[in-house]
Short mmCIF file of C-alpha atoms and ligand atoms in Angstrom, two decimals:
data_model
loop_
_atom_site.label_atom_id
_atom_site.label_comp_id
_atom_site.label_asym_id
_atom_site.label_seq_id
_atom_site.Cartn_x
_atom_site.Cartn_y
_atom_site.Cartn_z
CA MET E 1 -318.12 -95.87 -151.51
CA LYS E 2 -319.12 -93.59 -148.64
CA VAL E 3 -319.77 -96.58 -146.35
CA TYR E 4 -316.36 -98.01 -147.22
CA LEU E 5 -314.72 -94.66 -146.44
CA GLU E 6 -316.35 -94.51 -143.02
CA GLU E 7 -315.22 -98.07 -142.36
CA ILE E 8 -311.63 -97.18 -143.17
CA LEU E 9 -311.75 -94.11 -140.98
CA GLU E 10 -312.86 -96.25 -138.03
CA LYS E 11 -309.89 -98.62 -138.35
CA GLU E 12 -307.18 -98.69 -135.67
CA HIS E 13 -304.45 -99.47 -138.19
CA LEU E 14 -304.54 -98.34 -141.80
CA GLU E 15 -303.09 -100.70 -144.41
CA TYR E 16 -301.39 -99.58 -147.62
CA GLU E 17 -304.61 -100.11 -149.64
CA ASP E 18 -306.57 -97.98 -147.16
CA VAL E 19 -304.05 -95.17 -147.46
CA LEU E 20 -304.21 -95.36 -151.23
CA PHE E 21 -308.01 -95.23 -151.09
CA LEU E 22 -307.96 -92.16 -148.85
CA LEU E 23 -305.46 -90.39 -151.07
CA SER E 24 -307.73 -90.95 -154.06
CA ALA E 25 -310.95 -89.86 -152.31
CA ASP E 26 -313.08 -87.18 -154.01
CA THR E 27 -313.46 -83.66 -152.60
CA GLU E 28 -316.62 -84.48 -150.67
CA GLU E 29 -315.09 -87.59 -149.13
CA ALA E 30 -311.95 -85.65 -148.27
CA LYS E 31 -314.03 -83.53 -145.89
CA SER E 32 -314.66 -86.63 -143.72
CA ILE E 33 -310.92 -87.35 -143.73
CA PHE E 34 -310.13 -83.81 -142.57
CA ARG E 35 -312.82 -84.01 -139.86
CA LYS E 36 -311.40 -87.26 -138.56
CA ALA E 37 -307.84 -85.90 -138.57
CA SER E 38 -308.94 -82.76 -136.77
CA ASN E 39 -310.63 -84.81 -134.02
CA ILE E 40 -307.56 -87.00 -133.63
CA LYS E 41 -305.34 -83.95 -133.42
CA ALA E 42 -307.53 -82.41 -130.68
CA LYS E 43 -307.52 -85.67 -128.72
CA HIS E 44 -303.82 -86.55 -128.97
CA VAL E 45 -301.86 -83.31 -129.29
CA GLY E 46 -304.53 -80.74 -128.40
CA LYS E 47 -306.07 -77.88 -130.34
CA LYS E 48 -302.72 -76.11 -130.20
CA THR E 49 -300.18 -74.84 -132.68
CA PHE E 50 -296.59 -74.81 -131.47
CA PHE E 51 -294.33 -72.08 -132.83
CA ARG E 52 -290.67 -72.51 -133.76
CA GLY E 53 -288.50 -69.59 -134.77
CA LEU E 54 -286.78 -70.47 -138.05
CA VAL E 55 -283.31 -69.17 -138.85
CA GLU E 56 -282.12 -69.91 -142.40
CA PHE E 57 -278.55 -69.15 -141.69
CA SER E 58 -276.72 -69.90 -144.91
CA ASN E 59 -277.57 -70.69 -148.52
CA TYR E 60 -274.15 -72.11 -149.40
CA CYS E 61 -274.61 -75.71 -150.40
CA ALA E 62 -272.21 -78.39 -151.62
CA LYS E 63 -275.06 -80.51 -152.90
CA ASN E 64 -276.82 -80.32 -156.18
CA CYS E 65 -280.38 -81.59 -155.66
CA LEU E 66 -282.08 -81.19 -159.02
CA TYR E 67 -285.14 -79.43 -157.56
CA CYS E 68 -283.57 -76.89 -155.22
CA GLY E 69 -282.96 -73.21 -155.91
CA ILE E 70 -279.86 -73.02 -153.71
CA ARG E 71 -278.13 -76.05 -155.23
CA ARG E 72 -274.38 -75.68 -155.78
CA GLN E 73 -274.59 -75.09 -159.51
CA ASN E 74 -277.15 -72.32 -159.40
CA ASN E 75 -275.01 -69.27 -160.11
CA ASN E 76 -277.98 -66.92 -160.30
CA ILE E 77 -278.20 -66.33 -156.58
CA LYS E 78 -276.18 -64.32 -154.14
CA ARG E 79 -274.71 -66.58 -151.50
CA TYR E 80 -274.86 -65.47 -147.86
CA SER E 81 -273.94 -66.82 -144.50
CA LEU E 82 -275.03 -65.16 -141.27
CA SER E 83 -272.28 -64.67 -138.73
CA ASN E 84 -272.72 -66.53 -135.45
CA GLU E 85 -273.45 -63.14 -133.88
CA GLU E 86 -276.28 -62.54 -136.36
CA ILE E 87 -277.73 -65.99 -135.64
CA ILE E 88 -277.58 -65.36 -131.91
CA GLU E 89 -279.17 -61.98 -132.45
CA SER E 90 -282.04 -63.66 -134.37
CA ILE E 91 -282.53 -66.14 -131.54
CA LYS E 92 -282.47 -63.33 -128.97
CA PHE E 93 -285.09 -61.55 -131.02
CA GLY E 94 -287.19 -64.75 -130.81
CA LEU E 95 -286.65 -65.06 -127.06
CA ASP E 96 -287.70 -61.41 -126.59
CA ASN E 97 -290.88 -62.24 -128.46
CA GLY E 98 -291.70 -65.24 -126.27
CA TYR E 99 -290.22 -68.06 -128.36
CA LEU E 100 -288.45 -70.98 -126.71
CA SER E 101 -288.01 -73.31 -129.66
CA PHE E 102 -285.82 -72.67 -132.71
CA VAL E 103 -285.01 -74.38 -136.00
CA ILE E 104 -281.62 -73.72 -137.52
CA GLN E 105 -281.49 -74.60 -141.21
CA SER E 106 -278.98 -74.17 -144.02
CA GLY E 107 -277.51 -75.66 -147.15
CA GLU E 108 -275.26 -78.64 -146.62
CA LEU E 109 -271.53 -77.94 -146.55
CA GLN E 110 -269.94 -81.06 -145.12
CA SER E 111 -266.63 -79.29 -144.51
CA GLU E 112 -264.69 -79.52 -141.26
CA ALA E 113 -264.83 -75.75 -140.94
CA PHE E 114 -268.63 -75.78 -141.16
CA ILE E 115 -268.93 -78.57 -138.59
CA LYS E 116 -266.68 -76.66 -136.18
CA ARG E 117 -268.67 -73.54 -136.76
CA VAL E 118 -271.89 -75.28 -135.81
CA ASN E 119 -270.14 -76.66 -132.70
CA GLY E 120 -269.23 -73.13 -131.66
CA LEU E 121 -272.70 -71.87 -132.43
CA LEU E 122 -274.36 -74.53 -130.28
CA GLU E 123 -271.98 -73.75 -127.42
CA LYS E 124 -272.93 -70.09 -127.65
CA ILE E 125 -276.61 -70.88 -127.77
CA SER E 126 -276.49 -73.06 -124.67
CA SER E 127 -274.58 -70.44 -122.72
CA LEU E 128 -277.24 -67.96 -123.81
CA SER E 129 -280.14 -70.08 -122.69
CA ASN E 130 -279.10 -72.19 -119.71
CA GLU E 131 -280.76 -75.10 -121.53
CA LYS E 132 -284.02 -73.21 -121.45
CA LEU E 133 -284.58 -73.32 -125.18
CA GLY E 134 -285.12 -76.12 -127.65
CA ILE E 135 -282.86 -76.41 -130.69
CA THR E 136 -283.79 -78.26 -133.86
CA LEU E 137 -281.15 -78.62 -136.55
CA SER E 138 -281.82 -79.07 -140.26
CA LEU E 139 -278.39 -79.01 -141.84
CA GLY E 140 -278.44 -82.14 -143.99
CA GLU E 141 -276.42 -85.37 -143.90
CA TYR E 142 -273.39 -85.76 -141.63
CA ASP E 143 -271.52 -88.64 -140.01
CA GLU E 144 -272.95 -90.22 -136.90
CA LYS E 145 -270.03 -88.77 -134.94
CA VAL E 146 -270.92 -85.24 -135.98
CA TYR E 147 -274.59 -85.74 -135.13
CA LYS E 148 -273.51 -87.02 -131.71
CA THR E 149 -271.29 -84.00 -131.08
CA TRP E 150 -274.17 -81.66 -131.92
CA PHE E 151 -276.49 -83.64 -129.65
CA ASP E 152 -273.98 -83.43 -126.81
CA LEU E 153 -273.79 -79.69 -127.40
CA GLY E 154 -277.53 -79.32 -126.87
CA ALA E 155 -279.37 -79.96 -130.17
CA ARG E 156 -282.42 -82.10 -129.42
CA ARG E 157 -284.30 -82.47 -132.69
CA TYR E 158 -283.21 -83.00 -136.27
CA LEU E 159 -285.12 -82.58 -139.51
CA LEU E 160 -283.88 -84.54 -142.50
CA ARG E 161 -286.40 -85.10 -145.24
CA ILE E 162 -286.14 -88.33 -147.16
CA GLU E 163 -287.70 -86.34 -150.07
CA THR E 164 -289.32 -89.53 -151.44
CA SER E 165 -289.34 -93.08 -150.10
CA ASN E 166 -289.05 -94.48 -153.62
CA PRO E 167 -285.32 -95.06 -154.31
CA LYS E 168 -285.87 -94.90 -158.10
CA LEU E 169 -287.63 -91.56 -157.86
CA PHE E 170 -284.95 -90.37 -155.42
CA ASP E 171 -282.35 -91.11 -158.11
CA LYS E 172 -284.38 -89.16 -160.70
CA ILE E 173 -284.44 -86.01 -158.62
CA HIS E 174 -280.81 -86.13 -157.49
CA PRO E 175 -277.58 -86.22 -159.47
CA ASN E 176 -275.73 -89.51 -159.62
CA ASP E 177 -272.48 -88.22 -158.14
CA GLY E 178 -272.10 -90.37 -155.04
CA ARG E 179 -273.24 -87.53 -152.78
CA HIS E 180 -276.96 -88.09 -153.07
CA VAL E 181 -277.50 -91.69 -152.07
CA PHE E 182 -280.90 -92.90 -150.88
CA GLU E 183 -279.52 -95.60 -148.57
CA GLN E 184 -277.21 -93.08 -146.92
CA ARG E 185 -280.09 -90.77 -146.21
CA VAL E 186 -282.08 -93.58 -144.63
CA ALA E 187 -279.00 -94.57 -142.62
CA ALA E 188 -278.61 -90.98 -141.41
CA LEU E 189 -282.17 -91.09 -140.04
CA GLY E 190 -281.23 -94.26 -138.16
CA HIS E 191 -278.13 -92.62 -136.68
CA LEU E 192 -280.14 -89.65 -135.48
CA LYS E 193 -282.61 -91.96 -133.79
CA ASN E 194 -279.91 -94.06 -132.12
CA ILE E 195 -278.24 -90.97 -130.72
CA GLY E 196 -281.47 -89.90 -129.07
CA TYR E 197 -282.75 -87.05 -131.24
CA GLN E 198 -286.41 -86.43 -131.87
CA VAL E 199 -286.31 -87.33 -135.53
CA GLY E 200 -288.21 -85.55 -138.25
CA THR E 201 -288.40 -86.41 -141.90
CA GLY E 202 -290.66 -85.61 -144.82
CA ILE E 203 -291.15 -85.53 -148.54
CA MET E 204 -292.16 -83.27 -151.40
CA ILE E 205 -295.59 -83.75 -152.92
CA GLY E 206 -296.25 -83.46 -156.65
CA LEU E 207 -292.73 -84.14 -157.92
CA PRO E 208 -292.40 -85.00 -161.59
CA PHE E 209 -292.64 -88.81 -162.06
CA GLN E 210 -294.19 -89.24 -158.60
CA THR E 211 -297.31 -91.40 -158.42
CA ILE E 212 -300.10 -91.62 -155.89
CA GLU E 213 -298.71 -95.05 -154.97
CA ASP E 214 -295.38 -93.39 -154.14
CA LEU E 215 -297.17 -91.04 -151.76
CA ALA E 216 -299.00 -93.93 -150.08
CA HIS E 217 -295.64 -95.67 -149.63
CA ASP E 218 -294.18 -92.44 -148.19
CA LEU E 219 -296.82 -92.51 -145.45
CA MET E 220 -296.06 -96.18 -144.75
CA PHE E 221 -292.36 -95.29 -144.61
CA PHE E 222 -293.01 -92.67 -141.92
CA ARG E 223 -294.87 -95.21 -139.79
CA GLU E 224 -292.34 -98.01 -140.36
CA HIS E 225 -289.53 -95.68 -139.29
CA ASP E 226 -291.55 -94.60 -136.28
CA ILE E 227 -290.72 -90.93 -136.84
CA ASP E 228 -291.42 -88.24 -134.25
CA MET E 229 -291.95 -85.27 -136.56
CA CYS E 230 -292.86 -84.67 -140.18
CA GLY E 231 -292.52 -81.73 -142.51
CA MET E 232 -293.92 -82.19 -145.98
CA GLY E 233 -295.32 -79.90 -148.58
CA PRO E 234 -295.84 -79.34 -152.27
CA TYR E 235 -292.92 -79.46 -154.65
CA LEU E 236 -292.61 -76.03 -156.24
CA GLU E 237 -290.61 -75.62 -159.38
CA HIS E 238 -287.67 -73.24 -159.52
CA LYS E 239 -286.69 -71.93 -162.93
CA ASP E 240 -282.94 -72.16 -162.34
CA THR E 241 -282.97 -75.89 -161.60
CA PRO E 242 -282.69 -78.94 -163.87
CA LEU E 243 -286.07 -80.33 -162.77
CA TYR E 244 -287.75 -77.26 -164.21
CA GLN E 245 -287.65 -78.89 -167.64
CA TYR E 246 -290.47 -81.22 -166.51
CA LYS E 247 -292.81 -78.45 -165.45
CA GLU E 248 -295.36 -79.35 -168.15
CA MET E 249 -295.91 -82.76 -166.61
CA LEU E 250 -296.64 -81.48 -163.10
CA LEU E 251 -300.02 -81.50 -161.41
CA THR E 252 -301.49 -78.01 -161.11
CA LYS E 253 -300.35 -76.19 -157.99
CA GLU E 254 -303.88 -76.41 -156.60
CA LYS E 255 -303.85 -80.20 -157.02
CA ARG E 256 -300.44 -80.43 -155.33
CA PHE E 257 -301.86 -78.35 -152.52
CA GLU E 258 -304.96 -80.52 -152.13
CA LEU E 259 -302.81 -83.65 -152.10
CA SER E 260 -300.56 -82.10 -149.46
CA LEU E 261 -303.56 -81.44 -147.20
CA ARG E 262 -304.63 -85.05 -147.58
CA MET E 263 -301.16 -86.34 -146.84
CA ILE E 264 -301.14 -84.32 -143.62
CA ALA E 265 -304.60 -85.49 -142.59
CA ILE E 266 -303.90 -89.17 -143.32
CA LEU E 267 -300.59 -89.03 -141.48
CA ARG E 268 -302.33 -87.49 -138.45
CA ILE E 269 -304.79 -90.41 -138.52
CA MET E 270 -301.95 -92.95 -138.84
CA MET E 271 -299.61 -91.37 -136.28
CA PRO E 272 -301.82 -89.41 -133.84
CA ASN E 273 -299.16 -88.04 -131.51
CA ILE E 274 -296.34 -86.93 -133.80
CA ASN E 275 -295.58 -83.29 -134.61
CA ILE E 276 -296.54 -82.29 -138.14
CA ALA E 277 -295.42 -78.97 -139.64
CA ALA E 278 -297.55 -76.66 -141.74
CA SER E 279 -294.86 -75.92 -144.32
CA THR E 280 -294.16 -72.52 -145.83
CA ALA E 281 -294.52 -74.08 -149.30
CA MET E 282 -298.24 -74.55 -148.54
CA GLN E 283 -298.61 -70.80 -148.22
CA ALA E 284 -296.75 -70.21 -151.46
CA ILE E 285 -299.70 -71.79 -153.27
CA ASN E 286 -302.63 -70.69 -151.16
CA ALA E 287 -302.78 -67.49 -149.09
CA PHE E 288 -304.30 -69.52 -146.24
CA GLY E 289 -302.23 -72.60 -146.93
CA ARG E 290 -300.67 -72.98 -143.52
CA GLU E 291 -303.98 -72.38 -141.74
CA LYS E 292 -305.60 -75.06 -143.87
CA ALA E 293 -302.76 -77.41 -143.03
CA LEU E 294 -303.35 -76.78 -139.29
CA ILE E 295 -307.04 -77.52 -139.68
CA ALA E 296 -306.16 -80.71 -141.58
CA GLY E 297 -304.00 -82.00 -138.72
CA ALA E 298 -300.67 -80.14 -138.63
CA ASN E 299 -299.63 -78.63 -135.26
CA ILE E 300 -296.34 -76.84 -135.88
CA ILE E 301 -295.65 -73.54 -137.58
CA MET E 302 -292.23 -72.03 -138.16
CA PRO E 303 -292.19 -68.23 -138.48
CA ASN E 304 -289.09 -66.99 -140.19
CA LEU E 305 -286.76 -65.04 -137.89
CA THR E 306 -283.98 -64.68 -140.46
CA PRO E 307 -283.16 -60.97 -140.85
CA ALA E 308 -285.21 -59.71 -143.80
CA ARG E 309 -282.17 -58.58 -145.79
CA TYR E 310 -281.11 -62.22 -146.33
CA ARG E 311 -284.44 -63.85 -146.93
CA ASN E 312 -284.70 -63.19 -150.63
CA GLU E 313 -281.60 -65.30 -151.16
CA TYR E 314 -282.90 -68.42 -149.40
CA LYS E 315 -285.20 -69.34 -152.21
CA LEU E 316 -285.55 -73.10 -152.51
CA TYR E 317 -288.42 -72.52 -154.93
CA ASP E 318 -290.00 -69.63 -156.85
CA ASP E 319 -292.61 -67.36 -155.20
CA LYS E 320 -291.54 -68.07 -151.63
CA PRO E 321 -293.87 -66.05 -149.39
CA CYS E 322 -292.85 -63.47 -146.76
CA THR E 323 -289.41 -62.77 -148.16
CA GLU E 324 -289.93 -59.03 -148.09
CA GLU E 325 -291.64 -58.78 -144.75
CA GLU E 326 -289.82 -57.67 -141.65
CA ARG E 327 -289.85 -60.35 -139.01
CA GLU E 328 -291.77 -58.18 -136.53
CA SER E 329 -294.84 -58.15 -138.75
CA CYS E 330 -294.37 -61.85 -139.56
CA ILE E 331 -294.72 -62.86 -135.92
CA GLY E 332 -297.88 -60.89 -135.14
CA CYS E 333 -299.46 -61.89 -138.43
CA LEU E 334 -298.97 -65.60 -137.81
CA GLU E 335 -300.36 -65.59 -134.28
CA MET E 336 -303.49 -63.93 -135.56
CA ARG E 337 -303.75 -66.41 -138.39
CA VAL E 338 -303.43 -69.36 -136.01
CA ASN E 339 -306.16 -67.95 -133.77
CA LEU E 340 -308.47 -67.94 -136.77
CA THR E 341 -308.10 -71.72 -137.13
CA GLY E 342 -309.46 -72.26 -133.60
CA ASP E 343 -306.07 -73.43 -132.31
CA THR E 344 -304.28 -71.78 -129.40
CA PRO E 345 -300.86 -70.46 -130.48
CA VAL E 346 -298.15 -71.75 -128.12
CA LEU E 347 -294.81 -69.94 -128.15
CA GLY E 348 -293.24 -70.33 -124.72
CA GLU E 349 -292.97 -74.12 -124.61
CA PHE E 350 -290.60 -76.61 -126.22
CA GLY E 351 -293.55 -78.39 -127.81
CA ASP E 352 -291.75 -81.74 -127.86
CA SER E 353 -293.21 -84.55 -129.90
CA PRO E 354 -295.29 -86.71 -127.49
CA HIS E 355 -294.49 -89.62 -129.79
CA TYR E 356 -290.82 -89.35 -128.91
CA PHE E 357 -291.45 -90.02 -125.23
CA GLU E 358 -293.81 -92.87 -126.06
CA ARG E 359 -291.09 -94.37 -128.26
CA LEU E 360 -288.51 -94.09 -125.48
CA ARG E 361 -290.87 -95.78 -123.01
CA LYS E 362 -291.48 -98.65 -125.43
CA ASN E 363 -287.81 -99.31 -126.16
N1 SAH K 401 -279.95 -78.68 -146.86
C1 SAH K 401 -280.80 -79.30 -145.91
C2 SAH K 401 -281.89 -78.38 -145.39
C3 SAH K 401 -282.37 -77.28 -146.30
S1 SAH K 401 -283.37 -77.80 -147.63
C4 SAH K 401 -281.43 -80.55 -146.51
O1 SAH K 401 -281.50 -80.67 -147.72
O2 SAH K 401 -281.83 -81.40 -145.72
C5 SAH K 401 -284.88 -78.15 -146.80
C6 SAH K 401 -285.94 -78.82 -147.64
O3 SAH K 401 -286.42 -77.94 -148.64
C7 SAH K 401 -285.50 -80.03 -148.44
O4 SAH K 401 -285.44 -81.17 -147.63
C8 SAH K 401 -286.58 -80.10 -149.51
O5 SAH K 401 -287.59 -81.03 -149.16
C9 SAH K 401 -287.17 -78.69 -149.54
N2 SAH K 401 -287.10 -78.14 -150.90
C10 SAH K 401 -285.99 -77.91 -151.63
N3 SAH K 401 -286.33 -77.49 -152.87
C11 SAH K 401 -287.68 -77.47 -152.92
C12 SAH K 401 -288.63 -77.14 -153.93
N4 SAH K 401 -288.24 -76.77 -155.15
N5 SAH K 401 -289.95 -77.24 -153.63
C13 SAH K 401 -290.36 -77.61 -152.38
N6 SAH K 401 -289.51 -77.94 -151.39
C14 SAH K 401 -288.18 -77.87 -151.65
FE1 SF4 K 402 -278.68 -78.21 -150.64
FE2 SF4 K 402 -280.77 -79.04 -149.12
FE3 SF4 K 402 -281.14 -77.66 -151.42
FE4 SF4 K 402 -280.26 -80.18 -151.55
S1 SF4 K 402 -282.27 -79.50 -150.74
S2 SF4 K 402 -279.46 -78.44 -152.72
S3 SF4 K 402 -278.95 -80.26 -149.74
S4 SF4 K 402 -280.19 -76.94 -149.56
#
């Protein structure tokens, strides 16, 4: 078994069966996978962790994903939306603290008013920065035209998780209301790529009904779609969501966490020069979750710059960490934590995905 594992880890190109084998490896074998991923990370993207300031600017959402705590039909939360001034203020706070790269995330509203608002926001941000800062959007699915407008206004990266690459599982975790359509989500990723964005996607790990084969296919999906960035992490149940009814059939949180680390490490081996995020959901399970993710191959961390008074309301899942903390302490705490992993924290650079430029050269 051990010999076979080493053979797989030496391969240039992992096949589906190899990925499945690595995902099923025992704890001892997993150590070799993590070692390999860590070496590949050091060689291709450096022993560095790039920081992005995260602004979760609104929890209004027109969608109804069955797993998500801010879904439209959850009436147990207070809805909020930061004003454009508050968003700019959060970004200024990041700039003052040395950040140059920001992620702007929210629920998905689809309305004309929302689209216009984002247009205005991007205009303000570019006048603020003289194109000196990098903007990543994570606002959900929109028409190609809208994505293009946002790109022209300065957004350079987009995160849109596919959630699962299995269309049947996708249908189980989303309502069948014509607004949550697997093919449309895949098409949206294609539009983003055509426009010229650095494209990020990802999935949740440990969903009810999800199999290890699904996860292996997810990794193949990322490679087939030649993605530039990936954010994936454990699924965490939220009591005010329909998927909560399946909580008895879930893997333990520790198992979901272990699987997430493996997914990160295997993806790093398969796609050496993409950016991989250490997701906040990892830390919700394990106090050193994000650090472990960095050691397993991730290279991006996204400290939350949303003003503390709003953070409690952006709860996609239960037990979200750092909701009470003030952002000042969040920033210092994370830099120290990254240092402990042996990585150098990098704030004042865009930290673009090297894979993106390789992709452009090839095409
Ligand atoms: N509305 C946008 C962005 C915000 S949601 C969108 O859906 O693309 C960002 C991500 O949070 C989702 O893609 C999903 O993968 C994750 N998420 C939502 N609910 C979750 C849960 N219960 N556990 C773990 N991750 C969750
Ligand atoms: Fe809305 Fe995104 Fe949550 Fe779905 S995952 S309900 S689109 S915020």
